[in-house]
């Protein structure tokens, strides 16, 4: 499959994963779809908590699900977010904590797709979103 076809599938999965978000407080549902090195897609939604700080973002839900299943090589992640029940009106850029978690597992080729609609998304490198990042090599 061509890269743009794979991305189109990943973008759809992120938009679809918004349905799994648990967002009784913000009503802002985010979906993430992670593409593994083997070409599998692992999805996640944001999971809020009455103790707001315990909330988990969609990106980390997807990444932690995959890592807990023994996957560690990832090619891309697509992210879509907007008010619950409505289509996104903006590109969904990941928060700082999620950028840091991506840094832990992302290789040079990793791409971050921020999604507005199935046909409207931007592709970024993690370096663009997290320049001068802190990683494992920083503490060796
Ligand atoms: N959120 C994400 O799921 N991903 C991000 O990168 C930014 C924020 C969620 C957390 C919270 O449930 C809601 O969006 C509003 O902040």
PDB file of C-alpha atoms and ligand atoms in Angstrom:
ATOM      1  CA  UNK A   1       0.000   0.000   0.000  1.00  0.00           C
ATOM      2  CA  UNK A   2       1.227   3.534  -0.793  1.00  0.00           C
ATOM      3  CA  UNK A   3       2.112   5.832   2.090  1.00  0.00           C
ATOM      4  CA  UNK A   4      -0.794   8.211   1.417  1.00  0.00           C
ATOM      5  CA  UNK A   5      -3.227   5.277   1.437  1.00  0.00           C
ATOM      6  CA  UNK A   6      -1.822   4.088   4.770  1.00  0.00           C
ATOM      7  CA  UNK A   7      -2.093   7.629   6.146  1.00  0.00           C
ATOM      8  CA  UNK A   8      -5.702   7.912   4.914  1.00  0.00           C
ATOM      9  CA  UNK A   9      -6.551   4.740   6.835  1.00  0.00           C
ATOM     10  CA  UNK A  10      -4.741   5.984   9.945  1.00  0.00           C
ATOM     11  CA  UNK A  11      -6.568   9.341   9.790  1.00  0.00           C
ATOM     12  CA  UNK A  12      -9.952   7.577   9.556  1.00  0.00           C
ATOM     13  CA  UNK A  13      -9.033   5.373  12.528  1.00  0.00           C
ATOM     14  CA  UNK A  14      -8.146   8.460  14.617  1.00  0.00           C
ATOM     15  CA  UNK A  15     -11.449  10.156  13.751  1.00  0.00           C
ATOM     16  CA  UNK A  16     -13.283   6.927  14.576  1.00  0.00           C
ATOM     17  CA  UNK A  17     -11.407   6.459  17.875  1.00  0.00           C
ATOM     18  CA  UNK A  18     -12.931   9.732  19.145  1.00  0.00           C
ATOM     19  CA  UNK A  19     -16.074   7.655  19.795  1.00  0.00           C
ATOM     20  CA  UNK A  20     -14.215   5.740  22.523  1.00  0.00           C
ATOM     21  CA  UNK A  21     -13.240   8.905  24.424  1.00  0.00           C
ATOM     22  CA  UNK A  22     -14.550   9.220  27.985  1.00  0.00           C
ATOM     23  CA  UNK A  23     -15.027  12.979  28.365  1.00  0.00           C
ATOM     24  CA  UNK A  24     -17.767  13.823  30.899  1.00  0.00           C
ATOM     25  CA  UNK A  25     -15.911  16.977  32.053  1.00  0.00           C
ATOM     26  CA  UNK A  26     -14.442  18.759  29.038  1.00  0.00           C
ATOM     27  CA  UNK A  27     -16.714  17.215  26.390  1.00  0.00           C
ATOM     28  CA  UNK A  28     -13.654  17.477  24.119  1.00  0.00           C
ATOM     29  CA  UNK A  29     -13.144  14.074  22.522  1.00  0.00           C
ATOM     30  CA  UNK A  30      -9.775  13.110  21.076  1.00  0.00           C
ATOM     31  CA  UNK A  31      -8.923  10.002  19.074  1.00  0.00           C
ATOM     32  CA  UNK A  32      -5.455   8.711  18.267  1.00  0.00           C
ATOM     33  CA  UNK A  33      -4.352   5.958  15.892  1.00  0.00           C
ATOM     34  CA  UNK A  34      -0.837   4.578  16.113  1.00  0.00           C
ATOM     35  CA  UNK A  35       0.759   2.731  13.201  1.00  0.00           C
ATOM     36  CA  UNK A  36       3.138   0.005  14.370  1.00  0.00           C
ATOM     37  CA  UNK A  37       6.268  -1.170  12.599  1.00  0.00           C
ATOM     38  CA  UNK A  38       4.339  -4.265  11.486  1.00  0.00           C
ATOM     39  CA  UNK A  39       1.616  -2.115   9.898  1.00  0.00           C
ATOM     40  CA  UNK A  40      -0.994  -2.677  12.605  1.00  0.00           C
ATOM     41  CA  UNK A  41      -3.151   0.178  13.892  1.00  0.00           C
ATOM     42  CA  UNK A  42      -3.634   0.637  17.630  1.00  0.00           C
ATOM     43  CA  UNK A  43      -6.223   3.234  18.698  1.00  0.00           C
ATOM     44  CA  UNK A  44      -7.046   5.176  21.855  1.00  0.00           C
ATOM     45  CA  UNK A  45      -9.291   7.916  23.187  1.00  0.00           C
ATOM     46  CA  UNK A  46      -8.818  10.390  26.017  1.00  0.00           C
ATOM     47  CA  UNK A  47      -9.982   9.115  29.400  1.00  0.00           C
ATOM     48  CA  UNK A  48     -10.940  11.829  31.867  1.00  0.00           C
ATOM     49  CA  UNK A  49     -11.183  11.655  35.633  1.00  0.00           C
ATOM     50  CA  UNK A  50     -13.076  13.617  38.298  1.00  0.00           C
ATOM     51  CA  UNK A  51      -9.610  14.340  39.681  1.00  0.00           C
ATOM     52  CA  UNK A  52      -8.680  16.209  36.494  1.00  0.00           C
ATOM     53  CA  UNK A  53      -4.938  15.588  36.727  1.00  0.00           C
ATOM     54  CA  UNK A  54      -5.540  11.835  36.458  1.00  0.00           C
ATOM     55  CA  UNK A  55      -6.853  12.291  32.902  1.00  0.00           C
ATOM     56  CA  UNK A  56      -5.051  10.365  30.171  1.00  0.00           C
ATOM     57  CA  UNK A  57      -4.752  11.821  26.665  1.00  0.00           C
ATOM     58  CA  UNK A  58      -5.785   9.827  23.593  1.00  0.00           C
ATOM     59  CA  UNK A  59      -2.204   9.635  22.296  1.00  0.00           C
ATOM     60  CA  UNK A  60      -0.898   8.107  25.511  1.00  0.00           C
ATOM     61  CA  UNK A  61      -3.824   5.691  25.658  1.00  0.00           C
ATOM     62  CA  UNK A  62      -2.890   4.404  22.185  1.00  0.00           C
ATOM     63  CA  UNK A  63       0.861   4.307  22.881  1.00  0.00           C
ATOM     64  CA  UNK A  64       0.549   2.614  26.282  1.00  0.00           C
ATOM     65  CA  UNK A  65      -1.911   0.071  24.883  1.00  0.00           C
ATOM     66  CA  UNK A  66       0.562  -0.842  22.137  1.00  0.00           C
ATOM     67  CA  UNK A  67       3.632  -0.931  24.391  1.00  0.00           C
ATOM     68  CA  UNK A  68       1.766  -3.093  26.910  1.00  0.00           C
ATOM     69  CA  UNK A  69       1.132  -5.540  24.059  1.00  0.00           C
ATOM     70  CA  UNK A  70       4.859  -5.784  23.404  1.00  0.00           C
ATOM     71  CA  UNK A  71       5.028  -3.321  20.483  1.00  0.00           C
ATOM     72  CA  UNK A  72       7.817  -0.773  20.523  1.00  0.00           C
ATOM     73  CA  UNK A  73       8.405   0.217  16.892  1.00  0.00           C
ATOM     74  CA  UNK A  74       6.055   2.877  15.557  1.00  0.00           C
ATOM     75  CA  UNK A  75       5.831   4.614  12.195  1.00  0.00           C
ATOM     76  CA  UNK A  76       3.212   7.290  12.778  1.00  0.00           C
ATOM     77  CA  UNK A  77       0.408   8.549  14.969  1.00  0.00           C
ATOM     78  CA  UNK A  78      -2.728  10.378  13.773  1.00  0.00           C
ATOM     79  CA  UNK A  79      -4.643  12.624  16.179  1.00  0.00           C
ATOM     80  CA  UNK A  80      -8.142  14.097  15.829  1.00  0.00           C
ATOM     81  CA  UNK A  81     -10.010  16.168  18.403  1.00  0.00           C
ATOM     82  CA  UNK A  82     -13.021  18.414  18.820  1.00  0.00           C
ATOM     83  CA  UNK A  83     -16.167  18.959  20.827  1.00  0.00           C
ATOM     84  CA  UNK A  84     -17.973  15.716  21.540  1.00  0.00           C
ATOM     85  CA  UNK A  85     -20.477  14.791  18.832  1.00  0.00           C
ATOM     86  CA  UNK A  86     -19.149  17.415  16.397  1.00  0.00           C
ATOM     87  CA  UNK A  87     -16.595  17.234  13.603  1.00  0.00           C
ATOM     88  CA  UNK A  88     -13.169  18.775  14.422  1.00  0.00           C
ATOM     89  CA  UNK A  89     -12.809  22.462  13.603  1.00  0.00           C
ATOM     90  CA  UNK A  90      -9.048  22.631  14.186  1.00  0.00           C
ATOM     91  CA  UNK A  91      -5.978  20.442  13.759  1.00  0.00           C
ATOM     92  CA  UNK A  92      -5.340  18.457  16.959  1.00  0.00           C
ATOM     93  CA  UNK A  93      -1.779  19.111  18.095  1.00  0.00           C
ATOM     94  CA  UNK A  94      -0.497  16.859  20.894  1.00  0.00           C
ATOM     95  CA  UNK A  95       0.141  18.231  24.392  1.00  0.00           C
ATOM     96  CA  UNK A  96       3.682  18.472  25.763  1.00  0.00           C
ATOM     97  CA  UNK A  97       3.463  15.304  27.850  1.00  0.00           C
ATOM     98  CA  UNK A  98       2.319  13.282  24.821  1.00  0.00           C
ATOM     99  CA  UNK A  99       5.140  14.733  22.698  1.00  0.00           C
ATOM    100  CA  UNK A 100       7.577  13.558  25.367  1.00  0.00           C
ATOM    101  CA  UNK A 101       6.024  10.065  25.439  1.00  0.00           C
ATOM    102  CA  UNK A 102       6.280   9.904  21.629  1.00  0.00           C
ATOM    103  CA  UNK A 103       9.957  10.873  21.898  1.00  0.00           C
ATOM    104  CA  UNK A 104      10.599   7.781  24.018  1.00  0.00           C
ATOM    105  CA  UNK A 105       9.485   5.398  21.252  1.00  0.00           C
ATOM    106  CA  UNK A 106       9.832   7.391  18.017  1.00  0.00           C
ATOM    107  CA  UNK A 107      12.586   6.686  15.531  1.00  0.00           C
ATOM    108  CA  UNK A 108      13.883   9.150  12.921  1.00  0.00           C
ATOM    109  CA  UNK A 109      11.105   8.233  10.488  1.00  0.00           C
ATOM    110  CA  UNK A 110       8.238   8.731  12.928  1.00  0.00           C
ATOM    111  CA  UNK A 111       5.489  11.092  11.730  1.00  0.00           C
ATOM    112  CA  UNK A 112       2.734  12.932  13.601  1.00  0.00           C
ATOM    113  CA  UNK A 113      -0.480  13.507  11.626  1.00  0.00           C
ATOM    114  CA  UNK A 114      -2.741  16.241  12.991  1.00  0.00           C
ATOM    115  CA  UNK A 115      -6.207  15.814  11.577  1.00  0.00           C
ATOM    116  CA  UNK A 116      -9.042  18.177  10.753  1.00  0.00           C
ATOM    117  CA  UNK A 117     -11.009  15.888   8.438  1.00  0.00           C
ATOM    118  CA  UNK A 118     -10.431  12.687   6.403  1.00  0.00           C
ATOM    119  CA  UNK A 119      -8.987  14.787   3.565  1.00  0.00           C
ATOM    120  CA  UNK A 120      -7.410  17.602   5.589  1.00  0.00           C
ATOM    121  CA  UNK A 121      -4.420  16.742   7.750  1.00  0.00           C
ATOM    122  CA  UNK A 122      -0.832  17.877   8.276  1.00  0.00           C
ATOM    123  CA  UNK A 123       2.200  15.627   8.569  1.00  0.00           C
ATOM    124  CA  UNK A 124       4.989  16.611  11.003  1.00  0.00           C
ATOM    125  CA  UNK A 125       8.222  15.123  12.224  1.00  0.00           C
ATOM    126  CA  UNK A 126       8.560  14.877  16.016  1.00  0.00           C
ATOM    127  CA  UNK A 127      11.637  17.102  15.724  1.00  0.00           C
ATOM    128  CA  UNK A 128       9.346  19.881  14.454  1.00  0.00           C
ATOM    129  CA  UNK A 129       7.010  19.475  17.435  1.00  0.00           C
ATOM    130  CA  UNK A 130       9.661  18.789  20.082  1.00  0.00           C
ATOM    131  CA  UNK A 131      12.998  20.360  19.112  1.00  0.00           C
ATOM    132  CA  UNK A 132      15.961  19.756  21.452  1.00  0.00           C
ATOM    133  CA  UNK A 133      13.960  16.967  23.107  1.00  0.00           C
ATOM    134  CA  UNK A 134      15.066  15.039  26.148  1.00  0.00           C
ATOM    135  CA  UNK A 135      15.602  11.348  25.441  1.00  0.00           C
ATOM    136  CA  UNK A 136      17.364   8.237  26.675  1.00  0.00           C
ATOM    137  CA  UNK A 137      20.658   9.316  25.069  1.00  0.00           C
ATOM    138  CA  UNK A 138      20.578  12.444  27.277  1.00  0.00           C
ATOM    139  CA  UNK A 139      21.151  10.349  30.413  1.00  0.00           C
ATOM    140  CA  UNK A 140      23.788   7.960  29.111  1.00  0.00           C
TER     141      UNK A 140
HETATM  142  N1  LIG B   1      -6.251  15.864  25.258  1.00  0.00           N
HETATM  143  C1  LIG B   1      -5.816  14.790  24.546  1.00  0.00           C
HETATM  144  O1  LIG B   1      -6.437  13.709  24.571  1.00  0.00           O
HETATM  145  N2  LIG B   1      -4.677  14.918  23.823  1.00  0.00           N
HETATM  146  C2  LIG B   1      -3.915  16.055  23.761  1.00  0.00           C
HETATM  147  O2  LIG B   1      -2.846  16.037  23.194  1.00  0.00           O
HETATM  148  C3  LIG B   1      -4.424  17.298  24.362  1.00  0.00           C
HETATM  149  C4  LIG B   1      -5.558  17.141  25.309  1.00  0.00           C
HETATM  150  C5  LIG B   1      -7.480  15.731  26.059  1.00  0.00           C
HETATM  151  C6  LIG B   1      -7.262  15.770  27.555  1.00  0.00           C
HETATM  152  C7  LIG B   1      -8.635  16.205  28.049  1.00  0.00           C
HETATM  153  O3  LIG B   1      -9.450  15.053  28.206  1.00  0.00           O
HETATM  154  C8  LIG B   1      -9.196  17.033  26.907  1.00  0.00           C
HETATM  155  O4  LIG B   1      -8.391  16.765  25.769  1.00  0.00           O
HETATM  156  C9  LIG B   1      -9.206  18.519  27.183  1.00  0.00           C
HETATM  157  O5  LIG B   1      -7.947  18.952  27.579  1.00  0.00           O
END
